[in-house]
Coordinates of C-alpha atoms in Angstrom, one line a residue:
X712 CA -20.2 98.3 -47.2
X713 CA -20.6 94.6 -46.2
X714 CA -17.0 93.1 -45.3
X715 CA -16.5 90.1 -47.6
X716 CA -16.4 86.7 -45.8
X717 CA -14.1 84.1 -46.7
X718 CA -15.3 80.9 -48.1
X719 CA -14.4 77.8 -46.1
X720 CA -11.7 76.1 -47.7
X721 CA -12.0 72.7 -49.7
X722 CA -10.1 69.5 -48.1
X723 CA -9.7 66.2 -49.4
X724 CA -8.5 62.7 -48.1
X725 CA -7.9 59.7 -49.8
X726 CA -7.0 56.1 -48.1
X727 CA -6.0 53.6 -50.7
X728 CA -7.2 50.1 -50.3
X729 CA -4.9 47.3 -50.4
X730 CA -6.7 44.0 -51.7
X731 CA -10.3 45.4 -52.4
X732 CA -11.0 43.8 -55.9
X733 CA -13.5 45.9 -57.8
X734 CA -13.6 46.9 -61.2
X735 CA -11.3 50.0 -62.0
X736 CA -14.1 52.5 -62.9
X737 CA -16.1 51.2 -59.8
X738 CA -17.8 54.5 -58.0
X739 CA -20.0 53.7 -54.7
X740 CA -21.1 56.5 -52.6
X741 CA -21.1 55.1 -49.3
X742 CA -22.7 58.5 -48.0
X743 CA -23.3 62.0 -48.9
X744 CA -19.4 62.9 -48.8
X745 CA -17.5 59.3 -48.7
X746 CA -17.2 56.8 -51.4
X747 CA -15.1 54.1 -52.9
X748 CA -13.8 55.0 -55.7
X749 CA -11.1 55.0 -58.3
X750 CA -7.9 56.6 -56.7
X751 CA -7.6 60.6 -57.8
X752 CA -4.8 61.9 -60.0
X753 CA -4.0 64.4 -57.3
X754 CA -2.8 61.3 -55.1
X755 CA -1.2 59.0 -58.7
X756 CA 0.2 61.9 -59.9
X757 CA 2.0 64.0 -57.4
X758 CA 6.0 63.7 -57.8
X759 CA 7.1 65.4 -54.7
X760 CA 4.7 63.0 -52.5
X761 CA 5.7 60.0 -54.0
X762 CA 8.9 60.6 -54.0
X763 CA 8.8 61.0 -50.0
X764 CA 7.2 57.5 -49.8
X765 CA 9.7 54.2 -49.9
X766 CA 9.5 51.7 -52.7
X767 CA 7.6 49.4 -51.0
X768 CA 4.9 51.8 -50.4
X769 CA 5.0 53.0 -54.1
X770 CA 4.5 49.6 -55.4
X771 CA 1.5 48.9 -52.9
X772 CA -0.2 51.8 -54.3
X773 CA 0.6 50.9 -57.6
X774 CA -1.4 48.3 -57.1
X775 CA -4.2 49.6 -55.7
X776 CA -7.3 50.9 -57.8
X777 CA -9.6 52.1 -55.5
X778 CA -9.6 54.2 -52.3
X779 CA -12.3 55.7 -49.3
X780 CA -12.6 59.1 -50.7
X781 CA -13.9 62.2 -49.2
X782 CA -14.2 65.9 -49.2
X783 CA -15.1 68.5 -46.5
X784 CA -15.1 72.0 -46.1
X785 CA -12.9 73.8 -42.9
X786 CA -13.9 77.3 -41.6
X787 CA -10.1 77.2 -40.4
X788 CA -10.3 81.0 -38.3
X789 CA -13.3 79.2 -36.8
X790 CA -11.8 76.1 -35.7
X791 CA -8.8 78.0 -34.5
X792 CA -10.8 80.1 -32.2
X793 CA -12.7 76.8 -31.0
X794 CA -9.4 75.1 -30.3
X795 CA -8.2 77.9 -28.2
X796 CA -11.6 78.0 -26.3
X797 CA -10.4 75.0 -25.0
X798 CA -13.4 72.9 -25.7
X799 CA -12.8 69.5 -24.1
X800 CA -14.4 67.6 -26.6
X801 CA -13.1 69.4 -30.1
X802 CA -12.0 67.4 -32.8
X803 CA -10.9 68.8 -35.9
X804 CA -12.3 68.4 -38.9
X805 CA -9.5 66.6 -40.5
X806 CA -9.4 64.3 -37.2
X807 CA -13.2 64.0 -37.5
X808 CA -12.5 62.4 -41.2
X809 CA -9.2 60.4 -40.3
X810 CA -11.9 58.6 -37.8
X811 CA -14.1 58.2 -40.4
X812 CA -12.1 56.4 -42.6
X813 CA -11.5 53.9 -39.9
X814 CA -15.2 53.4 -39.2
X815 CA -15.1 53.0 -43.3
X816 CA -12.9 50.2 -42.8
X817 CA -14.5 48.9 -40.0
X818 CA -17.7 48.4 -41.4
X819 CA -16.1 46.1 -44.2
X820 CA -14.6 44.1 -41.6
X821 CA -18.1 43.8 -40.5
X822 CA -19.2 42.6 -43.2
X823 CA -16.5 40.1 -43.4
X824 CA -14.7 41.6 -46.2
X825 CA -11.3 39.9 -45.4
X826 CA -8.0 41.7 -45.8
X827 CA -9.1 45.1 -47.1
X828 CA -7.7 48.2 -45.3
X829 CA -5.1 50.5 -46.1
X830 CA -1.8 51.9 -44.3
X831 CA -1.5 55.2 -45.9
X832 CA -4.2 58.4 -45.9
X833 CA -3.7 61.8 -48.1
X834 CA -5.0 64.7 -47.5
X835 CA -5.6 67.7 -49.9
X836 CA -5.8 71.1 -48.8
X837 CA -7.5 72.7 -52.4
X838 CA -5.8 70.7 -55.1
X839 CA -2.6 70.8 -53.1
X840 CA -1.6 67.3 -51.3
X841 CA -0.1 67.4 -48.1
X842 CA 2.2 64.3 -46.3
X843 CA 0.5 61.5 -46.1
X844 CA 0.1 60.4 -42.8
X845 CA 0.9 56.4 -41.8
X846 CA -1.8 54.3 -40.2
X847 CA -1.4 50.6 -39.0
X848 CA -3.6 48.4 -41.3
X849 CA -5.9 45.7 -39.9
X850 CA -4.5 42.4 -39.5
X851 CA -6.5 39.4 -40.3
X852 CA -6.2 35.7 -38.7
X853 CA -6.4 32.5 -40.4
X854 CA -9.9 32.0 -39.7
X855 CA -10.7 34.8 -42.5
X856 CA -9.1 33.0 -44.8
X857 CA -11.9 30.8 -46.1
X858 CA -13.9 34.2 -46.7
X859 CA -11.7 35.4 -49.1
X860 CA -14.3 36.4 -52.2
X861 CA -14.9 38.7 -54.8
X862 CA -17.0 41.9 -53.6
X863 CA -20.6 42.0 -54.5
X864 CA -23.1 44.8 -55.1
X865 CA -25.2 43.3 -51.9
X866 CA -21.8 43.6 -49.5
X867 CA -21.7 47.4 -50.8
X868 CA -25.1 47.8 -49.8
X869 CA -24.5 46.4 -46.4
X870 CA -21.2 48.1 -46.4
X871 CA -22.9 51.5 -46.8
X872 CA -25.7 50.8 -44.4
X873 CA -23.3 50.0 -41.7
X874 CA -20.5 52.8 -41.9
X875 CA -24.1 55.5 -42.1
X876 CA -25.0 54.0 -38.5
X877 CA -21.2 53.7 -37.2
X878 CA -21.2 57.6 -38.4
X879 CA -24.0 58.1 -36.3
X880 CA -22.7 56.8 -32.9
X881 CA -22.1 59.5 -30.0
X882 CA -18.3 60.1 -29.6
X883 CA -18.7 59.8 -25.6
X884 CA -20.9 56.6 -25.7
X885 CA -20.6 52.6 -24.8
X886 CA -20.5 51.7 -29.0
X887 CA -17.9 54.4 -29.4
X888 CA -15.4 52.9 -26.6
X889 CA -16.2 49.5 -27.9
X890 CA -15.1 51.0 -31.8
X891 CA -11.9 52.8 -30.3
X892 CA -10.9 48.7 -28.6
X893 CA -11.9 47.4 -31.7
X894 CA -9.9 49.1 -34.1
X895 CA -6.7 49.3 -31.8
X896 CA -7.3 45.3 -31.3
X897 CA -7.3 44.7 -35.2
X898 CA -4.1 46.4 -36.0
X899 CA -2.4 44.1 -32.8
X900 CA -0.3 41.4 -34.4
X901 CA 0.6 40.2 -30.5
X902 CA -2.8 37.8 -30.1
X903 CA -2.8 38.1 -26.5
X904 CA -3.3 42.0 -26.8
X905 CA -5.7 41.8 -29.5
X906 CA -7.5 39.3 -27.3
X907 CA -7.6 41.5 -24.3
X908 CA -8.8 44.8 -26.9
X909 CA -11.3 43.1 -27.9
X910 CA -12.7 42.4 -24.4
X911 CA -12.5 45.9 -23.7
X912 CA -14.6 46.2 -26.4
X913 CA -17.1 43.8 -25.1
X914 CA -17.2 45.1 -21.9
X915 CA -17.8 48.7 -22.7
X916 CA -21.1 46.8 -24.6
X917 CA -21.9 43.9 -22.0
X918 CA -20.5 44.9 -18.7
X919 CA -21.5 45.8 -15.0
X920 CA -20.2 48.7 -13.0
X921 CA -19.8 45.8 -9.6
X922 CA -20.4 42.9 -8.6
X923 CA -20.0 39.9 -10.4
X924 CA -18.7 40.1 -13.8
X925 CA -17.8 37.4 -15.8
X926 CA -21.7 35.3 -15.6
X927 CA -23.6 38.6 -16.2
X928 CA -21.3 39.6 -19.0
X929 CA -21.6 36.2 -20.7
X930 CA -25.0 35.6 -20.4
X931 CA -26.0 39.2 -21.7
X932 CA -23.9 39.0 -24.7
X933 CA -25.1 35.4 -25.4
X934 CA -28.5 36.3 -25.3
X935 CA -27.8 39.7 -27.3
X936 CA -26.3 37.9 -30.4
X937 CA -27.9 34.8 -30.4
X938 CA -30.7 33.4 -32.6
X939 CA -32.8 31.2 -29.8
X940 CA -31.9 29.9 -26.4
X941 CA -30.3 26.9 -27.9
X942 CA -27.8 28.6 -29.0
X943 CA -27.3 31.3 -26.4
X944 CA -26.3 28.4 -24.1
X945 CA -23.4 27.4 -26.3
X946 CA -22.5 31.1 -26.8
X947 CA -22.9 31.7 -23.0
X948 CA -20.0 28.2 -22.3
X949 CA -17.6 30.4 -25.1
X950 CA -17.7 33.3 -23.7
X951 CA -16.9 32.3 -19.8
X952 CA -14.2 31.2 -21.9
X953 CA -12.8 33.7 -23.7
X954 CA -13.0 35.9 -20.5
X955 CA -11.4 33.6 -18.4
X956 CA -8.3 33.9 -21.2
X957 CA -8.7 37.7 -21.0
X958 CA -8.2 37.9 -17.0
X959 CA -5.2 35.6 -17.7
X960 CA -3.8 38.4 -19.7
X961 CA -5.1 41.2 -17.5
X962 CA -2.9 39.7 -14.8
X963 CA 0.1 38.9 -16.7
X964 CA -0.4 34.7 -16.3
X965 CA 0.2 34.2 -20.1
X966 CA 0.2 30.3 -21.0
X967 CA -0.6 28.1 -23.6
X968 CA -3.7 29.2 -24.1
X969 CA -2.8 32.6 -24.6
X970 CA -0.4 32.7 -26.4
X971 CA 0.1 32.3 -30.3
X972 CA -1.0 28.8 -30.5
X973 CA -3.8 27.1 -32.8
X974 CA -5.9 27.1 -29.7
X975 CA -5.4 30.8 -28.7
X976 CA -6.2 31.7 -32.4
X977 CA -9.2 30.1 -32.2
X978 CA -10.4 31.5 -29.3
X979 CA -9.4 35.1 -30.1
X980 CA -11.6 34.2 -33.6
X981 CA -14.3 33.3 -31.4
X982 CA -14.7 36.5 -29.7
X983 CA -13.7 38.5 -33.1
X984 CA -17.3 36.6 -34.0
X985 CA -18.9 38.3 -31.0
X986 CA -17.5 41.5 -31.1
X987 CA -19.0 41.3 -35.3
X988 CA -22.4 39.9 -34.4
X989 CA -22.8 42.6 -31.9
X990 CA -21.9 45.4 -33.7
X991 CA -23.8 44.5 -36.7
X992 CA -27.0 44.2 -34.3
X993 CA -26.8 46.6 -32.6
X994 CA -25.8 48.8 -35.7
X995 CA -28.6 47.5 -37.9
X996 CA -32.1 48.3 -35.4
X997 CA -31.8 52.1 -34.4
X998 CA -33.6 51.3 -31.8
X999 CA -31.4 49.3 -29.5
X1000 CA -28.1 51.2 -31.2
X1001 CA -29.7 54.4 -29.6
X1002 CA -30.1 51.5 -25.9
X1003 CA -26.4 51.0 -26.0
X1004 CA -25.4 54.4 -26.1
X1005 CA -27.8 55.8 -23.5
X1006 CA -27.2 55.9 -20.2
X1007 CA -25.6 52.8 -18.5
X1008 CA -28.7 52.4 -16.6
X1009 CA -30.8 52.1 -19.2
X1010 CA -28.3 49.8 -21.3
X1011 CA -28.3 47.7 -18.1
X1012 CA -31.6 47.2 -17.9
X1013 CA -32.7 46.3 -21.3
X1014 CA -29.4 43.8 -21.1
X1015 CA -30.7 41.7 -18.5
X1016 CA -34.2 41.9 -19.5
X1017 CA -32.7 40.0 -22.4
X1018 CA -32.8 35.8 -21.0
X1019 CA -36.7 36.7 -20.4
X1020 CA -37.6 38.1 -23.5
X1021 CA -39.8 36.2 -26.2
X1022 CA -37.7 37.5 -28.7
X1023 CA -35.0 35.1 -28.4
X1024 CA -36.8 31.7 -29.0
X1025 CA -39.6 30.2 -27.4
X1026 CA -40.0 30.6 -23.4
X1027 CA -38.7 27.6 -21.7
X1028 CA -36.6 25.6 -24.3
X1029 CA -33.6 25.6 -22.0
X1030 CA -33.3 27.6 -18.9
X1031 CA -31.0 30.0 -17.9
X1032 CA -27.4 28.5 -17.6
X1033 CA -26.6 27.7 -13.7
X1034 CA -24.0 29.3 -12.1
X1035 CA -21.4 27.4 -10.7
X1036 CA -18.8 28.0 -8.7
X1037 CA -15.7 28.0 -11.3
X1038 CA -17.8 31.1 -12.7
X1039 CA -15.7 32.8 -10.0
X1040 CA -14.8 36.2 -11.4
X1041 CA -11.0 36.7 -11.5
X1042 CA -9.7 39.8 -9.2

């Protein structure tokens, strides 16, 4: 006689969405097990959670309608046993999810969605909801403002298209660091912290292993996210920028310019603009996505094949900027 096997059991999370303004009966499968939808009973309903959550939290989700939703099964003996192998890179399924929902969010911030995240996520073992657990929402600057807007059925389209290829990315790759920066930078009210994440998150995309940093760094992502060499010269000036301001902070020489001012804002929205148009490029052609998370070498050297390409505008608008001797990389 066969012994009988048990089934893997059924787990559910829900993150409710603060300030995402669809209609209540909304449903949008973002992929085969994720969607936005209407939040679940099992989450409204549940006294002894909500009772273990302060007012302030039961009036935000009060006000919330719709939440990233997903199910998944767990072979629990199985992940036990794969946990006490002591597998370096084991995740468990409920961490695997947890990430998930971040790259959910993520993608709308790509999209420039302003202001939608969430700070609380449920999970569901069967029908039976656990603690929630407490996550930092995404802060927004004032720059994000002026996109403030109702949702269309395009941006869900995009949205979708982007979380599938964030899903995809290899957990020990270039994008993945870059994600892990981007994420901690967004939930960083301090702006010379969120400045410096989000250069981390650039350099894990644009960097160089020696030599000189701050020219090669600039002009690759320049010429990455541009749309013709005009306009890779302009991004190239910003960026020497912004990294000068992020080796200010490195070094602990906060000043004006780093610090919560109008201008500091600004400059930390510039690079929030290159750390978006990356990500959605790089996201959007399979091709290069599967470049960036390669080997270094080969990221490398299809990043500085980059000024030379056709691709970017026509061959010999404006040359390659000149380095000059302020581009002095800081130590």
């Amino acid at each position: 006689m066969k012994e009988l096997k048990e089934l893997p059991l059924l787990f559910k999370i829900a993150a409710p969405l603060h300030d995402l303004r669809l209609g209540r009966n909304i449903f949008f499968q973002l992929a085969p097990d994720t969607f936005l939808a209407p939040i679940p009973d099992w989450v409204r309903n549940d006294e002894f959670i909500l009772k273990r959550l302060s007012q302030p939290d039961r009036d935000e989700l009060a006000a919330c309608t719709h939440c990233f939703l997903s199910q998944y099964e767990v072979d629990e003996d199985a992940e036990l046993m794969a946990s006490r192998a002591g597998k370096e890179i084991f995740v468990s399924a409920k961490g695997t999810k947890s990430a998930q929902v971040y790259l959910a969010n993520l993608a709308m911030w790509l999209q420039r969605l302003p202001y939608v995240g969430f700070n609380l996520v449920f999970h569901a073992r069967e029908s039976y909801c656990e603690s929630p657990w407490r996550h930092d929402r995404f802060l927004y600057l004032p720059n994000d403002e002026p996109h403030r807007r109702a949702i269309t059925s395009d941006d869900l389209e995009s949205v979708r298209s982007l979380y599938t290829a964030l899903c995809k990315i290899p957990r020990d790759s270039a994008p993945w660091a870059a994600f892990r920066a981007v994420t901690s930078a967004l939930q960083m009210d301090h702006i010379e912290i969120r400045h410096l994440l989000l250069w981390i998150a650039l350099e894990a995309l644009f960097g160089v292993a020696d030599g000189e940093i701050k020219y090669r760094l600039s002009q690759r992502l320049a010429f990455f996210i541009a749309n013709d060499r005009i306009e890779a010269g302009e991004l190239f000036v910003k960026a020497k920028h912004g990294y000068d301001a992020r080796c200010k902070i490195a070094h602990g020489a906060w000043g004006p310019k780093t610090k919560k001012t109008e201008t500091a804002v600004t400059l930390t929205g510039i690079t929030e603009e290159f750390v978006r148009r990356a990500f959605v490029r790089l996201l959007q052609e399979e091709e290069i996505s599967k470049k960036f998370s390669g080997s270094d070498k080969n990221r490398c050297a299809y990043l500085d094949r980059l000024p030379f390409e056709e691709s970017i505008g026509r061959p010999g608008t404006i040359p390659s900027p000149a380095r000059s001797p302020e581009d002095a990389d800081c130590e």
